[in-house]
Coordinates of C-alpha atoms and ligand atoms in Angstrom, one line a residue:
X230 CA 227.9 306.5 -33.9
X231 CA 231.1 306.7 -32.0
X232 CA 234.1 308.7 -33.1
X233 CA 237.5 307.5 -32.5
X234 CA 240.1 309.9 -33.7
X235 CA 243.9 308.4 -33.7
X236 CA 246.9 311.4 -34.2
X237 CA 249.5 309.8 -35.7
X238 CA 250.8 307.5 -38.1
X239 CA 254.0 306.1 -36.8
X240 CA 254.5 302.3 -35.2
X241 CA 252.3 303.1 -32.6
X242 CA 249.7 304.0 -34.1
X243 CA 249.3 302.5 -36.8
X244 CA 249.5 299.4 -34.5
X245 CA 246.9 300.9 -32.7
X246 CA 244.5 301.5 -35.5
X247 CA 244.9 297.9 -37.2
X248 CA 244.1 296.4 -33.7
X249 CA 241.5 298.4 -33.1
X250 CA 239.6 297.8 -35.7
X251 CA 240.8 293.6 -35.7
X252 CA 238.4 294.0 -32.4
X253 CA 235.8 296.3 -33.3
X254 CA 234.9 294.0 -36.6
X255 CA 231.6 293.3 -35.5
X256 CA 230.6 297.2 -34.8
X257 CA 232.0 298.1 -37.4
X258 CA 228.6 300.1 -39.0
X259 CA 228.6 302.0 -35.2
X260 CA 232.0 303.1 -35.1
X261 CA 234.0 305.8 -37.4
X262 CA 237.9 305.7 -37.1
X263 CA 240.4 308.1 -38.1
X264 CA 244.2 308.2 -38.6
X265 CA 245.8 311.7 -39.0
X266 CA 249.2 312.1 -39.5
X267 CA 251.7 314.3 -41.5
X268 CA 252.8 312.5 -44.7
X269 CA 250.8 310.1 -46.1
X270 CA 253.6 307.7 -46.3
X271 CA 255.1 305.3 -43.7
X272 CA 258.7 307.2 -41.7
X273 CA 260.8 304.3 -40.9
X274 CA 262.3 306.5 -38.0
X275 CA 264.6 303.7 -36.7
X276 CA 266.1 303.7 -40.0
X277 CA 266.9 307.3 -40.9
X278 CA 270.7 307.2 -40.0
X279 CA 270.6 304.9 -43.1
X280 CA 268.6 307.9 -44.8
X281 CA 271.0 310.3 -43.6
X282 CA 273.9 308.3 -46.1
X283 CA 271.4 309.4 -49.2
X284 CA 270.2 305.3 -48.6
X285 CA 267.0 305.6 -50.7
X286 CA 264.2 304.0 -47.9
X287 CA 261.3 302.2 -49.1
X288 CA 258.6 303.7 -49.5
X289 CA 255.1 302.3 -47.8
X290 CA 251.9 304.0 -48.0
X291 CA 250.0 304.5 -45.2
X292 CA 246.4 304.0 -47.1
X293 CA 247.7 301.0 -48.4
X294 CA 248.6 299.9 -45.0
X295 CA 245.4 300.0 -43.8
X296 CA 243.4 299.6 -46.9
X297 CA 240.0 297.7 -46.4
X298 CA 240.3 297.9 -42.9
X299 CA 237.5 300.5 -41.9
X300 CA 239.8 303.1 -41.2
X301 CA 239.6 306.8 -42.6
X302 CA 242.8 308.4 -43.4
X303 CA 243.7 312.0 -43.8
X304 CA 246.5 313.9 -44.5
X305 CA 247.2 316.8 -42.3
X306 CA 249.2 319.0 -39.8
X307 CA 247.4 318.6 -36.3
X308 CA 247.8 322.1 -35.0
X309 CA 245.9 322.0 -31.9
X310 CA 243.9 320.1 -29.3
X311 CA 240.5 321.2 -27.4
X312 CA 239.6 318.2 -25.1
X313 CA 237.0 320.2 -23.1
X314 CA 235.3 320.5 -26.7
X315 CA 236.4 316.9 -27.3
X316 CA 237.8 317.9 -30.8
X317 CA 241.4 318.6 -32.3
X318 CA 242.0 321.5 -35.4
X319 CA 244.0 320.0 -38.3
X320 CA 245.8 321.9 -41.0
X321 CA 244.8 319.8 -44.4
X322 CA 246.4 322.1 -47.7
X323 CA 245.5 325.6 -47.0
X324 CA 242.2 325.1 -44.7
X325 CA 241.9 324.4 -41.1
X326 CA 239.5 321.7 -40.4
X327 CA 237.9 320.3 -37.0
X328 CA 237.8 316.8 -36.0
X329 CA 235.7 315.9 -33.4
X330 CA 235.9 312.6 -31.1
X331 CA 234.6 310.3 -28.3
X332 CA 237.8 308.7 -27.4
X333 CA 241.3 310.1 -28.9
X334 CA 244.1 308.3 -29.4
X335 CA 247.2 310.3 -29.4
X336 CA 250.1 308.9 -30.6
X337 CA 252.0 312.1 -31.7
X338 CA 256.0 310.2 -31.2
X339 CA 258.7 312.5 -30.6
X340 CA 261.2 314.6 -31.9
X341 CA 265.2 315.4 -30.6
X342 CA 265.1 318.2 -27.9
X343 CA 266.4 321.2 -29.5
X344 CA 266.2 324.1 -26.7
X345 CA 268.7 321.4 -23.9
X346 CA 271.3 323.4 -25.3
X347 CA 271.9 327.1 -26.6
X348 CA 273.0 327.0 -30.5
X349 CA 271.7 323.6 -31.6
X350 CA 268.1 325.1 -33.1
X351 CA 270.5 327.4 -35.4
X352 CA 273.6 325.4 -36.0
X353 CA 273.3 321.4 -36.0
X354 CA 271.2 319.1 -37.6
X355 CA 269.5 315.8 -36.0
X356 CA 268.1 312.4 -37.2
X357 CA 264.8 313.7 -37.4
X358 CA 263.0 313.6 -41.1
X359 CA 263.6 316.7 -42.4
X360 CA 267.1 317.3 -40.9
X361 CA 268.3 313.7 -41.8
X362 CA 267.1 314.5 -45.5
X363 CA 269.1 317.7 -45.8
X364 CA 272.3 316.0 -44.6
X365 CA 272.1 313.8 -47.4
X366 CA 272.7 316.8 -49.7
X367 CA 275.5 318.2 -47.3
X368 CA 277.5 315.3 -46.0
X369 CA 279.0 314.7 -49.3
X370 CA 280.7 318.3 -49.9
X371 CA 282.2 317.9 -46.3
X372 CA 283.6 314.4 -47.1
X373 CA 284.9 315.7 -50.4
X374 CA 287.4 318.1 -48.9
X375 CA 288.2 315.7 -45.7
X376 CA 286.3 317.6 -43.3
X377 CA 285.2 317.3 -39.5
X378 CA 281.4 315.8 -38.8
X379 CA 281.0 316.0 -35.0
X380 CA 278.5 313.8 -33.4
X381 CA 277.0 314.9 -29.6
X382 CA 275.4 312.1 -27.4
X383 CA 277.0 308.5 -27.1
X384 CA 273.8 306.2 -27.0
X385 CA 272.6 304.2 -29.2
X386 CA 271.2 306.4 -32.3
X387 CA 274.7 308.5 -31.6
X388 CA 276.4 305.1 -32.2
X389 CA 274.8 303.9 -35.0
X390 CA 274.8 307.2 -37.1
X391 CA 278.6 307.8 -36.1
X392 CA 278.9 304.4 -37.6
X393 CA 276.9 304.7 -40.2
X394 CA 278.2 307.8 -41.6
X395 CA 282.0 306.8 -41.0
X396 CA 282.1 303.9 -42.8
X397 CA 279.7 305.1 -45.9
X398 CA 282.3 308.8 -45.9
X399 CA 286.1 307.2 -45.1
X400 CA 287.5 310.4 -45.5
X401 CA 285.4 312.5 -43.1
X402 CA 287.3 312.8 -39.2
X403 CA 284.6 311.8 -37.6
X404 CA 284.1 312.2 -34.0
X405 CA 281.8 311.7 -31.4
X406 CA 281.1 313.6 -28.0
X407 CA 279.1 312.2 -25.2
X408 CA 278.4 313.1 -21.3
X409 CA 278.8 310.0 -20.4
X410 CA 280.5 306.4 -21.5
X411 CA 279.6 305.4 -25.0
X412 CA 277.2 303.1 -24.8
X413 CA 276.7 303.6 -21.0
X414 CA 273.8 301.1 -21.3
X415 CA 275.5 298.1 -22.7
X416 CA 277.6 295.5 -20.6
X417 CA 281.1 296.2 -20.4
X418 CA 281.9 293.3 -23.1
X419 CA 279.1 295.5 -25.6
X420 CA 280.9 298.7 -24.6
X421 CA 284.3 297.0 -25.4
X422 CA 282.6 295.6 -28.6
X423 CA 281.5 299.1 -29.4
X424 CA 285.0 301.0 -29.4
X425 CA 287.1 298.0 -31.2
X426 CA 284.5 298.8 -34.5
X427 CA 285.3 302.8 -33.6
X428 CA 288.4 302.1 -33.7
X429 CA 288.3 300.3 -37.0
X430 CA 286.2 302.9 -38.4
X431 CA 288.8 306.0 -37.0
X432 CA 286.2 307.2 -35.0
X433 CA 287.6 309.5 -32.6
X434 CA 286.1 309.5 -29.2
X435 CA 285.5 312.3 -26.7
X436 CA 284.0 310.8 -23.3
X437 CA 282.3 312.5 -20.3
X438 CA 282.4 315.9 -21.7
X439 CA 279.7 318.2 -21.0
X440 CA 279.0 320.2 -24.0
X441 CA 277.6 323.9 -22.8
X442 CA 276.6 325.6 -26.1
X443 CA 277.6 325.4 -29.8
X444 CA 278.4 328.5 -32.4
X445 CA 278.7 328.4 -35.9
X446 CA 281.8 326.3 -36.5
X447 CA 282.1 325.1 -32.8
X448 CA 281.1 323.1 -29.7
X449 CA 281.9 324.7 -26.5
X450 CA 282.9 322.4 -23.4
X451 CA 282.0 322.9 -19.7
X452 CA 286.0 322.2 -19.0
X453 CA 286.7 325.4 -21.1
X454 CA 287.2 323.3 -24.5
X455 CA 286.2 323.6 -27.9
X456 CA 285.9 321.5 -30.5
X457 CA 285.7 322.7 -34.2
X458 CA 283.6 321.2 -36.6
X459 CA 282.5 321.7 -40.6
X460 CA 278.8 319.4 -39.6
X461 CA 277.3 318.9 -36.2
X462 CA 274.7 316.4 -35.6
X463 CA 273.0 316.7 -32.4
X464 CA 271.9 312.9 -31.1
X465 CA 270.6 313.8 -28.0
X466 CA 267.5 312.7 -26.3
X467 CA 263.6 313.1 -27.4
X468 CA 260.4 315.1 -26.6
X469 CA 257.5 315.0 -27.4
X470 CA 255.8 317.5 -29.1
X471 CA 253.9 320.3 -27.0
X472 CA 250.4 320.3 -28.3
X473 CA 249.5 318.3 -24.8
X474 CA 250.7 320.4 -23.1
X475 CA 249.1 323.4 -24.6
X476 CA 246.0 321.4 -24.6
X477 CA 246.4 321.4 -20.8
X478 CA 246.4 317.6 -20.5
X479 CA 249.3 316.4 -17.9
X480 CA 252.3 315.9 -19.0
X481 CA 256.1 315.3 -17.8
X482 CA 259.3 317.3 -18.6
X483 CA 259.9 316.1 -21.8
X484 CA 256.1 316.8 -22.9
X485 CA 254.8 313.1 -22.8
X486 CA 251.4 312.6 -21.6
X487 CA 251.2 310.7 -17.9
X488 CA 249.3 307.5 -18.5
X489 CA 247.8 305.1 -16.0
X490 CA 248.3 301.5 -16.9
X491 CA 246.0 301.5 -19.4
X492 CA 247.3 304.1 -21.4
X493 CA 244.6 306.6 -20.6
X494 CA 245.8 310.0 -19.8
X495 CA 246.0 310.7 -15.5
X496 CA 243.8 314.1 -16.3
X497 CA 241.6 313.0 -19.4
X498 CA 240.8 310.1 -19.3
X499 CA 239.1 310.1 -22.9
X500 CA 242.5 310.2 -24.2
X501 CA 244.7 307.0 -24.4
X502 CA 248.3 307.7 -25.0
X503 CA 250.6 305.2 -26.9
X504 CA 254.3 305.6 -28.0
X505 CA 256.7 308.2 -27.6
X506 CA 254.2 310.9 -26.6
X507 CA 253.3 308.7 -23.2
X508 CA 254.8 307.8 -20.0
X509 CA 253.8 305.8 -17.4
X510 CA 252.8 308.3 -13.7
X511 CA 252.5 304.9 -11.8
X512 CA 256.0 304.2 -11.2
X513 CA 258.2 307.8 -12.2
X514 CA 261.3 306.7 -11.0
X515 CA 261.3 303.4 -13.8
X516 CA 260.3 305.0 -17.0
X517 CA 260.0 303.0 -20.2
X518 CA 262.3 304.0 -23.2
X519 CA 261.0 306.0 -26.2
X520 CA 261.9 303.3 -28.6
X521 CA 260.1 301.3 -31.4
X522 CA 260.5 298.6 -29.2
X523 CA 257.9 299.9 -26.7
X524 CA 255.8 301.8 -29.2
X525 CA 254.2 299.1 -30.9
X526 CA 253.5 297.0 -27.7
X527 CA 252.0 300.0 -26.6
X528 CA 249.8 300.3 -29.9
X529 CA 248.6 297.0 -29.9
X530 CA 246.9 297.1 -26.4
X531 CA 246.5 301.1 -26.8
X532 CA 243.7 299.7 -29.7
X533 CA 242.5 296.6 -27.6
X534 CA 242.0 299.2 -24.7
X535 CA 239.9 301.3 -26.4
X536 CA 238.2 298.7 -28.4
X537 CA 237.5 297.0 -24.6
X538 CA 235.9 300.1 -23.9
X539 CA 233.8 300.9 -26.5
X540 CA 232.3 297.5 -25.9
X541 CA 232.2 298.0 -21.8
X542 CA 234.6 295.1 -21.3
X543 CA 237.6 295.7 -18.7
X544 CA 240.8 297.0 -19.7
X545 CA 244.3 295.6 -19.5
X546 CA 246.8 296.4 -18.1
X547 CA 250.2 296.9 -20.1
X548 CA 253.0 294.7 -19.5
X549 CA 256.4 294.5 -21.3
X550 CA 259.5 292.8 -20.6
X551 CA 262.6 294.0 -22.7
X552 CA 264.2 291.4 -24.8
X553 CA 267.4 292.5 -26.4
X554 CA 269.3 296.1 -27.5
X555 CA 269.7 296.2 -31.7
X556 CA 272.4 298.1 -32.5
X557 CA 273.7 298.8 -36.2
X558 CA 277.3 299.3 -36.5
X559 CA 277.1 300.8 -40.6
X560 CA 275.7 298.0 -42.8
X561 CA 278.6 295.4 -42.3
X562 CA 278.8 294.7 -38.1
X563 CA 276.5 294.8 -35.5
X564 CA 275.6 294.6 -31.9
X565 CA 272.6 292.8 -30.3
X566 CA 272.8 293.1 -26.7
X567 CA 270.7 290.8 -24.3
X568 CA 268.9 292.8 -21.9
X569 CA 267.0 291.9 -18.2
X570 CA 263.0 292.6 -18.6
X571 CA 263.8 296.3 -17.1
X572 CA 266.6 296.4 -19.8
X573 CA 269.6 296.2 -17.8
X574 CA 272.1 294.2 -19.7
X575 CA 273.3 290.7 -19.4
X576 CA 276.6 289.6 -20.4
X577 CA 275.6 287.8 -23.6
X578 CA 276.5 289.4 -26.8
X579 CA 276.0 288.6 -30.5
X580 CA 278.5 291.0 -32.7
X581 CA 279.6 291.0 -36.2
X582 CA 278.1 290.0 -39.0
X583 CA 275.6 288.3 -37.4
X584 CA 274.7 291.3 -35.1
X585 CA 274.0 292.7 -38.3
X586 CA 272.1 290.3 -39.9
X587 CA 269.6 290.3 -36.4
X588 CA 269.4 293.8 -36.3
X589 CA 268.7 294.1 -39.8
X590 CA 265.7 291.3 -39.5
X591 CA 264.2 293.4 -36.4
X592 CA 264.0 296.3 -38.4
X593 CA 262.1 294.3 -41.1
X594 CA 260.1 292.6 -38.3
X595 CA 258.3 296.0 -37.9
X596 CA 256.8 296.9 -41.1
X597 CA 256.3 293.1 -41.4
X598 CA 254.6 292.9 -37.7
X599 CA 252.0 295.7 -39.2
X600 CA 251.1 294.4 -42.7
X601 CA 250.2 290.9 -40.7
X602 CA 248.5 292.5 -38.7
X603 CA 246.4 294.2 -41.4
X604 CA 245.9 290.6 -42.8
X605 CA 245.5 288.2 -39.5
X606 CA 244.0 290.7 -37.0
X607 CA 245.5 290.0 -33.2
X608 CA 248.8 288.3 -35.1
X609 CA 251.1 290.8 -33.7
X610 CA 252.6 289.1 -29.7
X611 CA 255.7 291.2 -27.4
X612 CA 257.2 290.0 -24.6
X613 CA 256.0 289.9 -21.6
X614 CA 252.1 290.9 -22.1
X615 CA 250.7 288.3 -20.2
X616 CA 253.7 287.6 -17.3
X617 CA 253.3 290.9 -16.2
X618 CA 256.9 293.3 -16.3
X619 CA 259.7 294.1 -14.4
X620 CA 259.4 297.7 -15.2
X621 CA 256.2 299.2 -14.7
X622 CA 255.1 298.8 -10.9
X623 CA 251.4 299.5 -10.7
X624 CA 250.0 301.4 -7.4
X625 CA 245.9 300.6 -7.5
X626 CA 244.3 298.7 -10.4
X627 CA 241.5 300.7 -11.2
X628 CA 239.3 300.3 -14.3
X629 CA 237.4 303.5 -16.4
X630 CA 234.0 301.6 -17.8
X631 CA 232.2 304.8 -19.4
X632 CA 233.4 306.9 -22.4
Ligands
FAD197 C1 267.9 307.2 -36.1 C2 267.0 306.6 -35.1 C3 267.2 305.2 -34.9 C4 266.4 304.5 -34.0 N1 266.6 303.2 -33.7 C5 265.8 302.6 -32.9 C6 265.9 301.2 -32.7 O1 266.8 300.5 -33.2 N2 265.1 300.5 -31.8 C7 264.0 301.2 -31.2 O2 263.3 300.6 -30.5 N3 263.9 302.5 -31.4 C8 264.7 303.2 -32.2 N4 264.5 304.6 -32.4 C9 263.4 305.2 -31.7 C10 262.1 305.0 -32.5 O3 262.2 305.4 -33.8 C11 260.9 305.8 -31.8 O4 260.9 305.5 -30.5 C12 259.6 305.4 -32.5 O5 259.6 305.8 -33.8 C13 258.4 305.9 -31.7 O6 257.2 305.5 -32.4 P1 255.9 306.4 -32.3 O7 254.9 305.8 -33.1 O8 255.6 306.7 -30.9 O9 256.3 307.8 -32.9 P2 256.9 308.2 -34.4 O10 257.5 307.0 -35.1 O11 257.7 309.4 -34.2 O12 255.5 308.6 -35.2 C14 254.8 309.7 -34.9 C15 254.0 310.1 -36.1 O13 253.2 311.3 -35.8 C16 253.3 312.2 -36.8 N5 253.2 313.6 -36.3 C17 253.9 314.2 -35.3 N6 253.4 315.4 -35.0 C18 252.3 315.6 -35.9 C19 251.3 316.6 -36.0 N7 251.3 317.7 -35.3 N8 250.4 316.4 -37.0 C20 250.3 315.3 -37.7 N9 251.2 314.3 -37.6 C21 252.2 314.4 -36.7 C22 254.7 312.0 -37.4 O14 254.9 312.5 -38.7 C23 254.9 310.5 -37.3 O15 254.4 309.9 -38.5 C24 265.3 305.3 -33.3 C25 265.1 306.6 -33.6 C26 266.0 307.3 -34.5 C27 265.8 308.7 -34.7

């Protein structure tokens, strides 16, 4: 009997679980699979600015997601990892349990960098679960006597929580701070797109300012500056957590695992990486995106590679091509930006409500893309799998045969 252990239950892995097991069907009685993750419901991440506005999310339960579908789940914190003993430690309740495994699946996600900067561990809160909860409670009490939210980073989760929160709370001064242009990834007609809804909303607008650490009622500039605020959310970039790392697998500056183009760790090779927590090694200087967008692509052939595997079939390779940019603008406008297969942006542009309506049906399109999935096993397609991408340049195609 072969163990396959999969850490996480976010897009990626749960796409990786219901595809694994759509292509291990007829091994079923020789194979044990197991998802761990945190809570045992479903985190629509890309939706928790909406969260953050006290917008109740539904609520999906992750056995019910992959109910009769061979998969065990349990509950539970993973706290470490031992790959030389092939097994992981996991915090269920109050005991501390060891799983072991032939082939791991690590799809762990990420979480915002707290340490880039001194002062935003104590003093701001992110869009992260917990943090995105708690401003729920708070936001209110600040909007109630007029006060100042303060928003750091200008792409696109900065954008569409500024947005969000300034239209839901009209009487918070709401203003955003970024290093760079807002929106620095869109085309210039997105980016114009962009500031005529910040204007609408009063959404003041601080550009290219470095921020160089933050107190307890203020952001300090690199040109001197300060800026006061009454709440600070921090929308900078992710990591990923640092249990790799720990573990002494291989990992990049931000914590993600390096992957060949199979998703298998460079250094263990037992362990296949998707979502966040992974990067491609092959081609560092054009790194794909920790987004939703990549994560489930990732999870589908994550699962088909280790399925392949188990049965001593050749891998794939992944391939993407990027498709468009979703951006929410609060619950009445939106932005979809067309994007190149590497992401850079066209020219073409849907905005209003339309934007809104599209960005609204892509968000759907995930939870809807796993529950097929569940029910038509290999439903679930992205762009780009079989043309080969724009993005990821592979050196040497070499294929791992052997657990
Ligand atoms: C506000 C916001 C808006 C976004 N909007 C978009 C968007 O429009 N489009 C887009 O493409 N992307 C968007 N993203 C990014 C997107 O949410 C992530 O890239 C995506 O969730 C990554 O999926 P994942 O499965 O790799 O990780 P995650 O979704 O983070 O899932 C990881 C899972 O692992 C669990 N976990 C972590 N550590 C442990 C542990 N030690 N033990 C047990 N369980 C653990 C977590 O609880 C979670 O369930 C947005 C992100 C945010 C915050």
């Amino acid at each position: 009997m072969k163990h396959v252990l999969i850490l996480g239950g976010g897009y990626a892995g749960m796409m990786a679980a219901l595809r694994l097991t759509a292509k291990l069907r007829a091994h079923k009685d020789d194979i044990h699979i197991t998802l761990i993750n945190a809570s045992d419901t479903f985190t629509e991440r890309i939706r928790l600015h909406q969260a953050a506005v006290g917008k109740p999310l539904p609520q999906y339960s992750i056995p019910k997601m992959l109910k009769k579908r061979n998969i065990q789940f349990i509950q539970g914190w993973v706290t470490a990892i031992e790959p030389n003993q092939h097994q992981v430690r996991v915090q269920i309740e109050k005991e501390l349990q060891t799983f072991h495994y032939d082939i791991l699946i690590y799809a762990l996600g990420s979480h915002t960098d707290l340490d880039s900067i001194p002062g935003i561990r104590d003093y701001a809160y992110t869009l992260d679960e917990k943090s995105a909860q708690k401003l729920k409670q708070h936001l209110p009490r600040i909007a109630a006597k007029s006060g100042t939210l303060v928003i750091c980073g200008g792409g696109l989760t900065g954008i569409e929580t500024a947005t969000e929160l300034a239209e839901h709370f009209p009487t918070l001064h709401t203003r955003l701070v970024t290093q760079g242009q807002l929106g620095g990834g869109l085309s210039p007609k997105g980016r114009k797109y962009i500031h005529k809804v910040f204007s609408k909303l009063n959404i003041q607008r601080d550009e290219q300012v470095s921020v160089r650490a933050i107190n307890h009622n203020a952001i300090l500039l690199d040109n001197g500056h300060t800026i006061s605020y009454d709440i600070l959310i921090w929308a900078g970039s992710f990591n990923a957590p640092e249990l790799a790392k720990q573990a002494g697998i291989t990992v990049n500056n931000k914590n993600q695992i390096l992957i060949d183009q199979y998703l298998r760790s460079i250094s263990h090779p037992d362990i296949f990486v998707v979502g966040d927590a992974g990067q491609f090694v092959s081609s560092p200087e054009a790194t794909i995106r920790m987004a939703c967008a990549t994560a489930m692509p990732m999870g589908a052939r994550g699962g088909e590679n280790v399925a392949a595997l188990i049965q001593s079939k050749p891998l794939t390779a992944f391939h993407f091509n990027y498709l468009l940019q979703c951006i929410s603008l609060g619950r009445r406008v939106g932005l979809i930006q067309f994007v190149h297969g590497d992401d850079t942006p066209k020219e073409r542009i849907l905005t209003g409500k339309i934007g809104a309506w599209v960005k609204e049906l892509i968000c759907r399109f995930t939870i809807w893309s796993l529950k097929i999935e569940r029910y038509f096993p290999g439903a679930y397609k992205w762009a780009g799998a079989k043309r080969g991408n724009q993005i990821i340049h592979y050196e040497h195609e070499k294929s791992y045969r052997n657990v």
